[in-house]
GROMACS .gro file of C-alpha atoms in nm:
model
  508
    1MET     CA    1   4.575  18.729  -0.737
    2TYR     CA    2   4.725  19.056  -0.702
    3VAL     CA    3   4.880  19.233  -0.421
    4ASP     CA    4   4.880  19.614  -0.357
    5THR     CA    5   5.267  19.694  -0.312
    6ARG     CA    6   5.163  19.976  -0.074
    7THR     CA    7   4.903  19.849   0.163
    8LYS     CA    8   4.969  19.474   0.108
    9GLN     CA    9   4.614  19.393   0.029
   10ILE     CA   10   4.502  19.094  -0.185
   11TYR     CA   11   4.292  19.153  -0.480
   12ALA     CA   12   4.118  18.937  -0.730
   13GLU     CA   13   4.142  19.200  -1.026
   14PRO     CA   14   4.457  19.406  -1.145
   15GLY     CA   15   4.459  19.787  -1.047
   16GLU     CA   16   4.700  20.083  -0.989
   17GLY     CA   17   4.993  19.980  -0.737
   18ARG     CA   18   4.892  19.611  -0.787
   19VAL     CA   19   5.138  19.324  -0.876
   20ARG     CA   20   5.038  18.998  -0.998
   21MET     CA   21   5.142  18.730  -0.764
   22GLY     CA   22   5.153  18.400  -0.967
   23THR     CA   23   5.125  18.057  -0.824
   24PHE     CA   24   5.188  17.936  -0.465
   25GLU     CA   25   5.430  17.688  -0.331
   26ARG     CA   26   5.326  17.413  -0.108
   27VAL     CA   27   5.531  17.414   0.208
   28ALA     CA   28   5.561  17.202   0.510
   29ASP     CA   29   5.364  17.299   0.821
   30LYS     CA   30   5.637  17.406   1.055
   31PRO     CA   31   5.737  17.729   1.204
   32LEU     CA   32   5.987  17.954   1.028
   33LYS     CA   33   6.325  18.009   1.168
   34PRO     CA   34   6.391  18.366   1.295
   35ALA     CA   35   6.558  18.603   1.058
   36ALA     CA   36   6.950  18.634   1.126
   37ALA     CA   37   7.113  18.975   1.147
   38ASP     CA   38   7.380  19.091   0.927
   39ASN     CA   39   7.665  19.299   1.049
   40ARG     CA   40   7.482  19.628   0.999
   41GLY     CA   41   7.214  19.495   1.221
   42GLU     CA   42   6.957  19.426   0.942
   43ALA     CA   43   6.758  19.147   0.933
   44THR     CA   44   6.827  18.891   0.640
   45ALA     CA   45   6.647  18.571   0.556
   46PRO     CA   46   6.814  18.248   0.614
   47GLY     CA   47   7.030  18.135   0.309
   48LYS     CA   48   7.030  18.490   0.156
   49GLY     CA   49   7.337  18.720   0.173
   50LYS     CA   50   7.333  19.107   0.192
   51ASP     CA   51   7.542  19.164  -0.096
   52GLU     CA   52   7.393  19.226  -0.451
   53GLY     CA   53   7.520  18.886  -0.596
   54GLY     CA   54   7.769  18.777  -0.831
   55MET     CA   55   7.847  18.798  -1.207
   56LEU     CA   56   7.497  18.928  -1.283
   57PRO     CA   57   7.182  18.975  -1.082
   58ARG     CA   58   6.941  18.668  -1.086
   59ASP     CA   59   6.593  18.732  -1.228
   60ALA     CA   60   6.461  18.588  -0.893
   61PRO     CA   61   6.152  18.817  -0.819
   62LYS     CA   62   6.055  18.960  -0.483
   63SER     CA   63   5.851  18.743  -0.276
   64VAL     CA   64   5.557  18.956  -0.277
   65GLU     CA   65   5.560  19.007  -0.667
   66LYS     CA   66   5.609  18.644  -0.752
   67VAL     CA   67   5.611  18.337  -0.549
   68GLN     CA   68   5.780  18.032  -0.631
   69GLU     CA   69   5.646  17.794  -0.899
   70ALA     CA   70   5.415  17.510  -0.809
   71GLY     CA   71   5.559  17.159  -0.716
   72PRO     CA   72   5.524  16.866  -0.941
   73GLU     CA   73   5.160  16.827  -0.888
   74LYS     CA   74   5.116  17.136  -1.123
   75PRO     CA   75   5.405  17.122  -1.380
   76GLU     CA   76   5.492  17.440  -1.553
   77GLY     CA   77   5.641  17.504  -1.892
   78GLY     CA   78   5.777  17.779  -2.123
   79PHE     CA   79   6.133  17.855  -2.239
   80GLY     CA   80   6.204  18.049  -1.916
   81TYR     CA   81   6.071  17.803  -1.652
   82ALA     CA   82   6.304  17.730  -1.379
   83LYS     CA   83   6.263  17.567  -1.019
   84TRP     CA   84   6.527  17.755  -0.876
   85LYS     CA   85   6.394  18.092  -0.793
   86GLU     CA   86   6.514  18.227  -0.466
   87LYS     CA   87   6.797  18.036  -0.375
   88ASP     CA   88   7.128  18.055  -0.609
   89PRO     CA   89   7.241  17.705  -0.671
   90PHE     CA   90   7.579  17.829  -0.785
   91LYS     CA   91   7.657  18.006  -0.420
   92PHE     CA   92   7.806  17.836  -0.141
   93ASN     CA   93   7.734  17.991   0.193
   94LEU     CA   94   8.031  18.010   0.443
   95ASN     CA   95   7.815  18.157   0.715
   96GLU     CA   96   7.452  18.109   0.835
   97ASP     CA   97   7.313  18.414   0.668
   98GLY     CA   98   7.493  18.390   0.334
   99SER     CA   99   7.663  18.725   0.360
  100GLN     CA  100   7.995  18.536   0.319
  101TYR     CA  101   8.021  18.292   0.033
  102ILE     CA  102   8.198  18.155  -0.262
  103LYS     CA  103   8.009  18.162  -0.613
  104PHE     CA  104   8.091  18.014  -0.941
  105GLY     CA  105   7.970  18.159  -1.265
  106MET     CA  106   8.010  18.114  -1.637
  107LEU     CA  107   7.931  18.316  -1.955
  108ASN     CA  108   7.928  18.184  -2.325
  109GLN     CA  109   7.788  18.401  -2.615
  110LEU     CA  110   7.751  18.195  -2.947
  111TRP     CA  111   7.730  18.407  -3.283
  112LEU     CA  112   7.556  18.308  -3.594
  113ARG     CA  113   7.680  18.583  -3.839
  114TYR     CA  114   7.627  18.704  -4.200
  115GLU     CA  115   7.896  18.975  -4.277
  116GLN     CA  116   7.931  19.212  -4.588
  117ASN     CA  117   8.302  19.231  -4.574
  118ASN     CA  118   8.509  19.560  -4.652
  119PRO     CA  119   8.650  19.592  -5.016
  120GLY     CA  120   8.940  19.388  -5.099
  121SER     CA  121   8.893  19.134  -4.808
  122LEU     CA  122   9.051  18.796  -4.813
  123ILE     CA  123   9.003  18.451  -4.660
  124LEU     CA  124   9.319  18.215  -4.718
  125ASN     CA  125   9.429  18.427  -4.991
  126GLU     CA  126   9.092  18.394  -5.169
  127PRO     CA  127   8.873  18.723  -5.249
  128VAL     CA  128   8.553  18.730  -5.020
  129ASP     CA  129   8.258  18.960  -5.056
  130ASP     CA  130   8.078  18.829  -4.740
  131THR     CA  131   8.138  18.579  -4.470
  132THR     CA  132   7.892  18.343  -4.282
  133ASP     CA  133   8.031  18.190  -3.976
  134ILE     CA  134   7.952  18.058  -3.616
  135GLY     CA  135   8.179  18.181  -3.346
  136LEU     CA  136   8.200  18.226  -2.980
  137ARG     CA  137   8.221  18.595  -2.887
  138ARG     CA  138   8.294  18.572  -2.489
  139THR     CA  139   8.364  18.258  -2.307
  140ARG     CA  140   8.425  18.294  -1.930
  141LEU     CA  141   8.446  18.108  -1.613
  142VAL     CA  142   8.401  18.313  -1.281
  143LEU     CA  143   8.514  18.225  -0.921
  144GLN     CA  144   8.433  18.500  -0.660
  145GLY     CA  145   8.367  18.516  -0.312
  146GLN     CA  146   8.309  18.740   0.010
  147LEU     CA  147   8.543  18.566   0.246
  148THR     CA  148   8.482  18.809   0.533
  149ASP     CA  149   8.283  19.075   0.602
  150ARG     CA  150   8.530  19.306   0.438
  151THR     CA  151   8.734  19.101   0.203
  152TYR     CA  152   8.621  19.005  -0.163
  153PHE     CA  153   8.788  18.856  -0.466
  154TYR     CA  154   8.722  18.792  -0.820
  155VAL     CA  155   8.871  18.570  -1.072
  156GLN     CA  156   8.777  18.538  -1.450
  157TYR     CA  157   8.920  18.298  -1.692
  158GLY     CA  158   8.836  18.255  -2.065
  159MET     CA  159   8.874  18.358  -2.428
  160ASN     CA  160   8.732  18.566  -2.684
  161ASN     CA  161   8.649  18.601  -3.054
  162PHE     CA  162   8.688  18.249  -3.156
  163ASN     CA  163   8.581  18.131  -3.505
  164PHE     CA  164   8.712  17.933  -3.793
  165LEU     CA  165   8.994  18.183  -3.858
  166SER     CA  166   9.121  18.194  -3.492
  167GLN     CA  167   9.474  18.092  -3.459
  168VAL     CA  168   9.794  18.177  -3.281
  169ASN     CA  169  10.109  18.127  -3.492
  170GLY     CA  170   9.909  17.872  -3.689
  171ASP     CA  171   9.781  17.683  -3.408
  172ARG     CA  172   9.392  17.697  -3.359
  173HIS     CA  173   9.443  17.608  -2.982
  174ILE     CA  174   9.427  17.977  -2.917
  175ASP     CA  175   9.535  18.141  -2.580
  176HIS     CA  176   9.279  18.144  -2.293
  177TYR     CA  177   9.392  18.359  -1.985
  178PHE     CA  178   9.293  18.545  -1.688
  179HIS     CA  179   9.075  18.839  -1.776
  180ASP     CA  180   9.061  18.941  -1.396
  181ALA     CA  181   9.228  18.860  -1.091
  182PHE     CA  182   9.189  19.123  -0.808
  183GLY     CA  183   9.097  19.151  -0.442
  184GLU     CA  184   8.924  19.413  -0.242
  185LEU     CA  185   8.914  19.523   0.122
  186ARG     CA  186   8.613  19.737   0.260
  187LEU     CA  187   8.780  19.992   0.472
  188THR     CA  188   8.467  20.109   0.644
  189GLN     CA  189   8.165  19.934   0.769
  190GLY     CA  190   7.951  20.030   0.461
  191HIS     CA  191   8.058  20.093   0.098
  192GLN     CA  192   8.209  20.436   0.156
  193LEU     CA  193   8.567  20.333   0.099
  194ILE     CA  194   8.679  20.014  -0.080
  195ALA     CA  195   9.061  19.953  -0.180
  196GLY     CA  196   9.122  19.709  -0.455
  197GLY     CA  197   9.402  19.603  -0.683
  198GLY     CA  198   9.509  19.346  -0.926
  199LEU     CA  199   9.434  19.273  -1.290
  200THR     CA  200   9.108  19.442  -1.313
  201ILE     CA  201   8.849  19.640  -1.544
  202ALA     CA  202   8.808  19.911  -1.288
  203ASN     CA  203   8.854  20.218  -1.506
  204GLY     CA  204   8.760  20.584  -1.566
  205LEU     CA  205   8.614  20.745  -1.841
  206SER     CA  206   8.248  20.608  -1.853
  207ARG     CA  207   8.007  20.335  -1.760
  208PHE     CA  208   8.077  20.135  -2.068
  209THR     CA  209   8.470  20.159  -1.989
  210ASN     CA  210   8.364  19.926  -1.675
  211PRO     CA  211   8.100  19.698  -1.828
  212SER     CA  212   7.942  19.389  -1.726
  213GLY     CA  213   7.938  19.226  -2.090
  214ALA     CA  214   7.696  18.967  -1.973
  215THR     CA  215   7.417  19.227  -1.861
  216ILE     CA  216   7.426  19.464  -2.173
  217MET     CA  217   7.105  19.567  -2.355
  218THR     CA  218   7.281  19.607  -2.702
  219MET     CA  219   7.421  19.285  -2.861
  220ASP     CA  220   7.766  19.410  -2.794
  221LEU     CA  221   7.940  19.709  -2.618
  222PRO     CA  222   8.046  20.039  -2.746
  223ILE     CA  223   8.398  19.920  -2.790
  224PHE     CA  224   8.534  20.276  -2.858
  225ALA     CA  225   8.482  20.359  -2.491
  226GLN     CA  226   8.745  20.098  -2.411
  227ALA     CA  227   8.968  20.352  -2.546
  228THR     CA  228   9.313  20.150  -2.533
  229VAL     CA  229   9.161  19.807  -2.565
  230ASP     CA  230   9.443  19.532  -2.654
  231GLN     CA  231   9.686  19.825  -2.738
  232THR     CA  232   9.818  19.904  -2.371
  233ASP     CA  233   9.569  19.694  -2.166
  234LEU     CA  234   9.467  19.331  -2.165
  235PHE     CA  235   9.116  19.332  -2.323
  236ASN     CA  236   9.035  19.654  -2.129
  237ARG     CA  237   9.208  19.521  -1.829
  238LYS     CA  238   9.511  19.666  -1.664
  239LEU     CA  239   9.725  19.604  -1.351
  240SER     CA  240   9.584  19.864  -1.124
  241ILE     CA  241   9.543  19.992  -0.781
  242TYR     CA  242   9.224  20.187  -0.670
  243LEU     CA  243   8.965  20.331  -0.448
  244ARG     CA  244   8.616  20.327  -0.503
  245GLY     CA  245   8.302  20.378  -0.287
  246GLN     CA  246   7.942  20.515  -0.222
  247ILE     CA  247   7.891  20.794  -0.016
  248GLY     CA  248   7.516  20.884  -0.022
  249LYS     CA  249   7.407  20.948  -0.376
  250PHE     CA  250   7.771  20.992  -0.478
  251ASN     CA  251   7.964  20.709  -0.654
  252TYR     CA  252   8.344  20.733  -0.717
  253ARG     CA  253   8.636  20.554  -0.830
  254VAL     CA  254   8.998  20.662  -0.862
  255ILE     CA  255   9.239  20.443  -1.034
  256ALA     CA  256   9.629  20.426  -1.098
  257SER     CA  257   9.737  20.187  -1.356
  258ASP     CA  258  10.056  20.039  -1.494
  259PRO     CA  259   9.980  19.997  -1.870
  260PHE     CA  260  10.139  19.721  -2.080
  261PRO     CA  261  10.389  19.858  -2.354
  262ILE     CA  262  10.259  19.850  -2.717
  263THR     CA  263  10.537  19.594  -2.790
  264THR     CA  264  10.379  19.298  -2.601
  265SER     CA  265  10.028  19.346  -2.768
  266GLY     CA  266  10.089  19.051  -3.002
  267LYS     CA  267  10.069  19.255  -3.303
  268PRO     CA  268  10.352  19.448  -3.505
  269PRO     CA  269  10.368  19.789  -3.381
  270VAL     CA  270  10.241  20.061  -3.603
  271PRO     CA  271  10.535  20.253  -3.753
  272ILE     CA  272  10.612  20.598  -3.620
  273SER     CA  273  10.484  20.884  -3.857
  274PRO     CA  274  10.549  21.226  -3.899
  275ASP     CA  275  10.215  21.365  -3.828
  276HIS     CA  276   9.987  21.082  -3.728
  277ALA     CA  277  10.023  20.972  -3.357
  278THR     CA  278  10.077  20.608  -3.277
  279PHE     CA  279  10.142  20.440  -2.946
  280ALA     CA  280  10.507  20.499  -2.841
  281ARG     CA  281  10.752  20.210  -2.833
  282ASP     CA  282  11.039  20.378  -2.620
  283THR     CA  283  10.851  20.514  -2.326
  284HIS     CA  284  10.656  20.367  -2.015
  285THR     CA  285  10.465  20.595  -1.791
  286LYS     CA  286  10.184  20.538  -1.522
  287GLN     CA  287   9.816  20.605  -1.624
  288PHE     CA  288   9.559  20.769  -1.379
  289GLN     CA  289   9.189  20.747  -1.411
  290GLY     CA  290   8.874  20.862  -1.245
  291PHE     CA  291   8.485  20.783  -1.279
  292PHE     CA  292   8.221  20.972  -1.065
  293LEU     CA  293   7.825  20.910  -1.052
  294TRP     CA  294   7.558  21.101  -0.888
  295ASN     CA  295   7.253  20.860  -0.832
  296PHE     CA  296   6.933  21.042  -0.830
  297TRP     CA  297   6.709  20.741  -0.764
  298ASP     CA  298   6.809  20.398  -0.674
  299ILE     CA  299   7.171  20.322  -0.566
  300GLU     CA  300   7.363  20.047  -0.789
  301PRO     CA  301   7.508  19.729  -0.650
  302MET     CA  302   7.859  19.762  -0.501
  303THR     CA  303   7.957  19.406  -0.522
  304ASN     CA  304   8.249  19.461  -0.754
  305PRO     CA  305   8.369  19.718  -1.027
  306PHE     CA  306   8.163  19.598  -1.319
  307MET     CA  307   7.867  19.819  -1.421
  308GLN     CA  308   7.515  19.669  -1.515
  309GLY     CA  309   7.400  19.717  -1.875
  310THR     CA  310   7.020  19.704  -1.794
  311TYR     CA  311   6.841  19.588  -1.489
  312LEU     CA  312   6.522  19.497  -1.685
  313GLY     CA  313   6.284  19.702  -1.449
  314LYS     CA  314   6.423  19.568  -1.146
  315LYS     CA  315   6.564  19.898  -1.027
  316SER     CA  316   6.501  20.283  -1.098
  317VAL     CA  317   6.823  20.418  -1.183
  318LEU     CA  318   6.879  20.765  -1.301
  319ASN     CA  319   7.254  20.871  -1.304
  320LEU     CA  320   7.480  21.159  -1.438
  321GLU     CA  321   7.835  21.058  -1.481
  322ALA     CA  322   8.178  21.199  -1.572
  323GLY     CA  323   8.532  21.051  -1.612
  324PHE     CA  324   8.873  21.082  -1.742
  325ILE     CA  325   9.204  20.902  -1.854
  326THR     CA  326   9.536  21.059  -1.861
  327GLN     CA  327   9.876  20.935  -1.938
  328LYS     CA  328  10.187  21.130  -2.011
  329ASN     CA  329  10.431  21.055  -2.334
  330ALA     CA  330  10.182  20.767  -2.436
  331THR     CA  331  10.195  20.830  -2.819
  332TRP     CA  332  10.444  21.008  -3.060
  333THR     CA  333  10.505  21.162  -3.414
  334GLY     CA  334  10.837  21.234  -3.593
  335THR     CA  335  11.089  20.969  -3.646
  336GLU     CA  336  11.245  20.704  -3.405
  337ALA     CA  337  11.560  20.942  -3.423
  338ASN     CA  338  11.384  21.239  -3.328
  339PRO     CA  339  11.038  21.153  -3.156
  340HIS     CA  340  10.774  21.393  -3.020
  341PHE     CA  341  10.582  21.254  -2.739
  342HIS     CA  342  10.230  21.338  -2.681
  343ASP     CA  343  10.003  21.287  -2.370
  344LEU     CA  344   9.689  21.078  -2.376
  345ASN     CA  345   9.360  21.278  -2.248
  346PHE     CA  346   9.024  21.145  -2.249
  347TRP     CA  347   8.713  21.266  -2.090
  348SER     CA  348   8.343  21.234  -2.099
  349VAL     CA  349   8.010  21.312  -1.950
  350ALA     CA  350   7.680  21.118  -1.984
  351GLY     CA  351   7.333  21.036  -1.839
  352TYR     CA  352   7.186  20.678  -1.788
  353LEU     CA  353   6.836  20.588  -1.718
  354ASP     CA  354   6.708  20.250  -1.664
  355ALA     CA  355   6.365  20.207  -1.485
  356PRO     CA  356   6.033  20.044  -1.485
  357ILE     CA  357   5.746  20.220  -1.672
  358ASP     CA  358   5.464  19.979  -1.575
  359LYS     CA  359   5.505  19.751  -1.281
  360ILE     CA  360   5.184  19.542  -1.366
  361LYS     CA  361   5.271  19.475  -1.728
  362GLU     CA  362   5.666  19.465  -1.614
  363THR     CA  363   5.756  19.703  -1.879
  364ALA     CA  364   6.077  19.917  -1.854
  365ILE     CA  365   6.293  20.165  -2.046
  366SER     CA  366   6.679  20.177  -2.069
  367ALA     CA  367   6.863  20.482  -2.225
  368TYR     CA  368   7.206  20.634  -2.240
  369LEU     CA  369   7.345  20.932  -2.385
  370GLY     CA  370   7.717  21.024  -2.358
  371TYR     CA  371   7.984  21.283  -2.513
  372PHE     CA  372   8.340  21.160  -2.535
  373ASN     CA  373   8.645  21.402  -2.587
  374LEU     CA  374   8.942  21.168  -2.687
  375ASP     CA  375   9.312  21.305  -2.756
  376TYR     CA  376   9.545  21.029  -2.840
  377GLY     CA  377   9.774  21.286  -3.019
  378PRO     CA  378   9.762  21.430  -3.342
  379ALA     CA  379   9.532  21.272  -3.600
  380TYR     CA  380   9.534  20.939  -3.436
  381ILE     CA  381   9.323  20.684  -3.603
  382ARG     CA  382   9.269  20.290  -3.542
  383ASN     CA  383   9.045  20.076  -3.727
  384ASN     CA  384   8.888  19.788  -3.540
  385GLY     CA  385   8.606  19.533  -3.584
  386VAL     CA  386   8.335  19.436  -3.342
  387GLY     CA  387   8.393  19.083  -3.216
  388LEU     CA  388   8.505  18.799  -3.466
  389ASN     CA  389   8.744  18.838  -3.753
  390SER     CA  390   8.533  18.775  -4.074
  391ALA     CA  391   8.844  18.787  -4.315
  392ASN     CA  392   9.243  18.734  -4.261
  393GLY     CA  393   9.366  18.929  -4.537
  394LEU     CA  394   9.376  19.237  -4.776
  395SER     CA  395   9.413  19.217  -5.148
  396PRO     CA  396   9.759  19.339  -5.280
  397GLU     CA  397   9.558  19.587  -5.494
  398GLY     CA  398   9.420  19.730  -5.200
  399GLY     CA  399   9.063  19.777  -5.044
  400SER     CA  400   8.960  20.064  -4.838
  401PHE     CA  401   9.100  20.262  -4.561
  402ASN     CA  402   8.924  20.041  -4.328
  403GLY     CA  403   9.105  19.754  -4.400
  404SER     CA  404   8.978  19.379  -4.419
  405GLY     CA  405   8.667  19.185  -4.271
  406ASN     CA  406   8.442  19.416  -4.056
  407ALA     CA  407   8.683  19.697  -3.937
  408PHE     CA  408   8.605  20.066  -3.928
  409PRO     CA  409   8.750  20.385  -3.780
  410MET     CA  410   8.666  20.278  -3.422
  411PHE     CA  411   8.903  20.478  -3.243
  412GLY     CA  412   9.053  20.824  -3.287
  413THR     CA  413   9.158  21.172  -3.184
  414GLY     CA  414   8.821  21.369  -3.180
  415ASP     CA  415   8.466  21.383  -3.038
  416VAL     CA  416   8.221  21.107  -3.009
  417TRP     CA  417   7.859  21.099  -2.931
  418TYR     CA  418   7.701  20.775  -2.826
  419ALA     CA  419   7.314  20.702  -2.746
  420GLN     CA  420   7.125  20.365  -2.692
  421LEU     CA  421   6.757  20.332  -2.630
  422GLY     CA  422   6.553  20.019  -2.550
  423HIS     CA  423   6.198  19.938  -2.423
  424LEU     CA  424   6.129  19.613  -2.243
  425LEU     CA  425   5.769  19.500  -2.375
  426PRO     CA  426   5.507  19.349  -2.140
  427ARG     CA  427   5.581  19.021  -1.981
  428ASN     CA  428   5.259  18.846  -2.091
  429LEU     CA  429   5.316  18.935  -2.458
  430LEU     CA  430   5.464  18.576  -2.516
  431GLY     CA  431   5.259  18.386  -2.264
  432SER     CA  432   5.368  18.227  -1.925
  433ASN     CA  433   5.728  18.157  -1.860
  434ASN     CA  434   5.839  18.242  -2.209
  435GLY     CA  435   6.040  18.565  -2.125
  436GLN     CA  436   6.010  18.931  -2.265
  437LEU     CA  437   6.077  19.097  -2.571
  438MET     CA  438   6.329  19.426  -2.573
  439PRO     CA  439   6.389  19.614  -2.892
  440TYR     CA  440   6.678  19.865  -2.904
  441VAL     CA  441   6.867  20.113  -3.112
  442SER     CA  442   7.213  20.259  -3.077
  443LEU     CA  443   7.414  20.536  -3.266
  444MET     CA  444   7.786  20.618  -3.255
  445SER     CA  445   7.863  20.939  -3.420
  446ALA     CA  446   8.241  21.029  -3.439
  447ASN     CA  447   8.419  21.350  -3.564
  448TYR     CA  448   8.778  21.235  -3.602
  449GLU     CA  449   9.048  21.458  -3.698
  450ARG     CA  450   9.185  21.217  -3.953
  451LEU     CA  451   8.862  21.173  -4.139
  452HIS     CA  452   8.696  21.440  -4.372
  453ASP     CA  453   8.343  21.314  -4.308
  454GLN     CA  454   8.154  21.204  -4.000
  455MET     CA  455   8.164  20.840  -3.890
  456ASN     CA  456   7.842  20.691  -3.809
  457VAL     CA  457   7.772  20.345  -3.684
  458PHE     CA  458   7.395  20.242  -3.656
  459ASN     CA  459   7.265  19.936  -3.474
  460VAL     CA  460   6.911  19.809  -3.434
  461GLY     CA  461   6.817  19.492  -3.269
  462ILE     CA  462   6.576  19.291  -3.049
  463ASN     CA  463   6.630  19.088  -2.731
  464TRP     CA  464   6.438  18.788  -2.643
  465PHE     CA  465   6.510  18.740  -2.258
  466LEU     CA  466   6.397  18.382  -2.181
  467LYS     CA  467   6.526  18.399  -1.841
  468GLY     CA  468   6.670  18.759  -1.792
  469HIS     CA  469   7.028  18.778  -1.884
  470ASN     CA  470   7.078  18.415  -1.772
  471SER     CA  471   6.939  18.288  -2.101
  472LYS     CA  472   6.865  18.518  -2.393
  473PHE     CA  473   6.855  18.577  -2.769
  474THR     CA  474   6.965  18.872  -2.945
  475PHE     CA  475   6.946  18.974  -3.310
  476ASP     CA  476   7.137  19.271  -3.421
  477TYR     CA  477   7.169  19.461  -3.757
  478GLN     CA  478   7.462  19.691  -3.797
  479ASN     CA  479   7.557  19.938  -4.061
  480ARG     CA  480   7.892  20.076  -4.085
  481PRO     CA  481   8.084  20.319  -4.311
  482ILE     CA  482   8.354  20.248  -4.563
  483PHE     CA  483   8.614  20.526  -4.602
  484ASN     CA  484   8.864  20.594  -4.873
  485ALA     CA  485   9.116  20.859  -4.963
  486ASN     CA  486   9.005  21.100  -5.268
  487GLY     CA  487   9.194  21.287  -5.503
  488SER     CA  488   9.299  21.548  -5.260
  489GLY     CA  489   9.409  21.298  -5.012
  490ASP     CA  490   9.101  21.360  -4.787
  491ILE     CA  491   8.968  21.046  -4.616
  492VAL     CA  492   8.595  21.042  -4.719
  493LYS     CA  493   8.296  20.809  -4.679
  494THR     CA  494   8.241  20.606  -4.995
  495SER     CA  495   8.003  20.352  -4.917
  496SER     CA  496   7.874  20.103  -4.637
  497ARG     CA  497   7.844  19.787  -4.520
  498ASP     CA  498   7.606  19.554  -4.324
  499GLN     CA  499   7.627  19.299  -4.049
  500PHE     CA  500   7.353  19.049  -3.925
  501VAL     CA  501   7.420  18.860  -3.606
  502LEU     CA  502   7.197  18.629  -3.404
  503GLN     CA  503   7.357  18.563  -3.033
  504TYR     CA  504   7.254  18.314  -2.786
  505GLN     CA  505   7.371  18.390  -2.430
  506ILE     CA  506   7.392  18.154  -2.136
  507ALA     CA  507   7.519  18.308  -1.815
  508PHE     CA  508   7.510  18.258  -1.429
   0.00000   0.00000   0.00000
């Protein structure tokens, strides 16, 4: 059976504007309770809140498009089958209409990886050309809640990048810590003005500087957009106060942050250089950020500062964005006796599209194109890998400019273009309740002052959404460049290496 989304007429055959209804749920013969009204005077079904949800949106379909699965008399199968559809079993309502609640969440990303290591890489002092490992990319527990109509809190606890090499001072019982701990107060009746503060991912610069890691389309994030990650922040979080809001089609956030000093990063600070900027040890200044969006179509959720990766066809989003981060005297060159300080200035502009293509087949497209201008100071460069360490040492004879493992020149002073494109394939391609496939490609192309050649990192992969972002597999292939100094002292590309990762994500 199919329903016309405009006229609500029911048809036996598919057609333009008609959506498949699925099976019906057997219900008791009793009248429905009248709908409650939220504080904006809008009718709300019993047990359902007015806000957009928690850590990530459920894949619970709209009542017209898909009705709850049949009861025990007609069992269903498939890898994506679940009996909870409309009600969120991890949400505990504090009032009748569910607009005030406490909610629990969890994220776990399991990696199976084959890595071609950078030249000269060592594991436990033994040379290794490649690594095959099992690890946890992100493991998090979340507690959040809308305690009153205007008061919201969010706490996230967990760890990152855990594999057979992980340790702190020789102890594999690695640190787990609070990633987020912030609260918000809505100052207006709607979402026009929200004040927040604490340890938070609310940032400027770009969408991917404020990411919801559980809802991204690609296997991992474009980490370069988290421009100071684990240098003067805590895994992209800072102690900040901020204002954010949605006024008509305009979305904004402005942030004042108190960065951590480089001396508390847990790693030996990079020595000062006469001509290559590094983060300064002998200064501490505040950081100011801003991020601004214009929503041409749907307005995105305002539950918290995290920004969705892909909505899997549940929304029609077309945005233009711009953002910045600035901090005085953040880096230095020269000598410790006679340092010269440099301001940190980043800005970006980008476009984002995430929308359904065919509502009957439930196909969708997701695309992003952004330009980033990054100024850390003269010739700044930092090598970093994506995810887990694949080696823990470098041969005394040396290897490459990249360093060991899977590192490459990820951060630097210069220009970066970043693009990603994905296509959500028809739902019936894999049969009933077996989810959907979404192939994607992404490209990071950087022109850094320190490098003679363009730095290009290419990824191609495919998602298998068993139940949306709640349960999904992702297979990803990455090709990264290897750089070395030539006879003239220029740092040039000399070769490349590959990485293959199969990820399974559980999130709720």
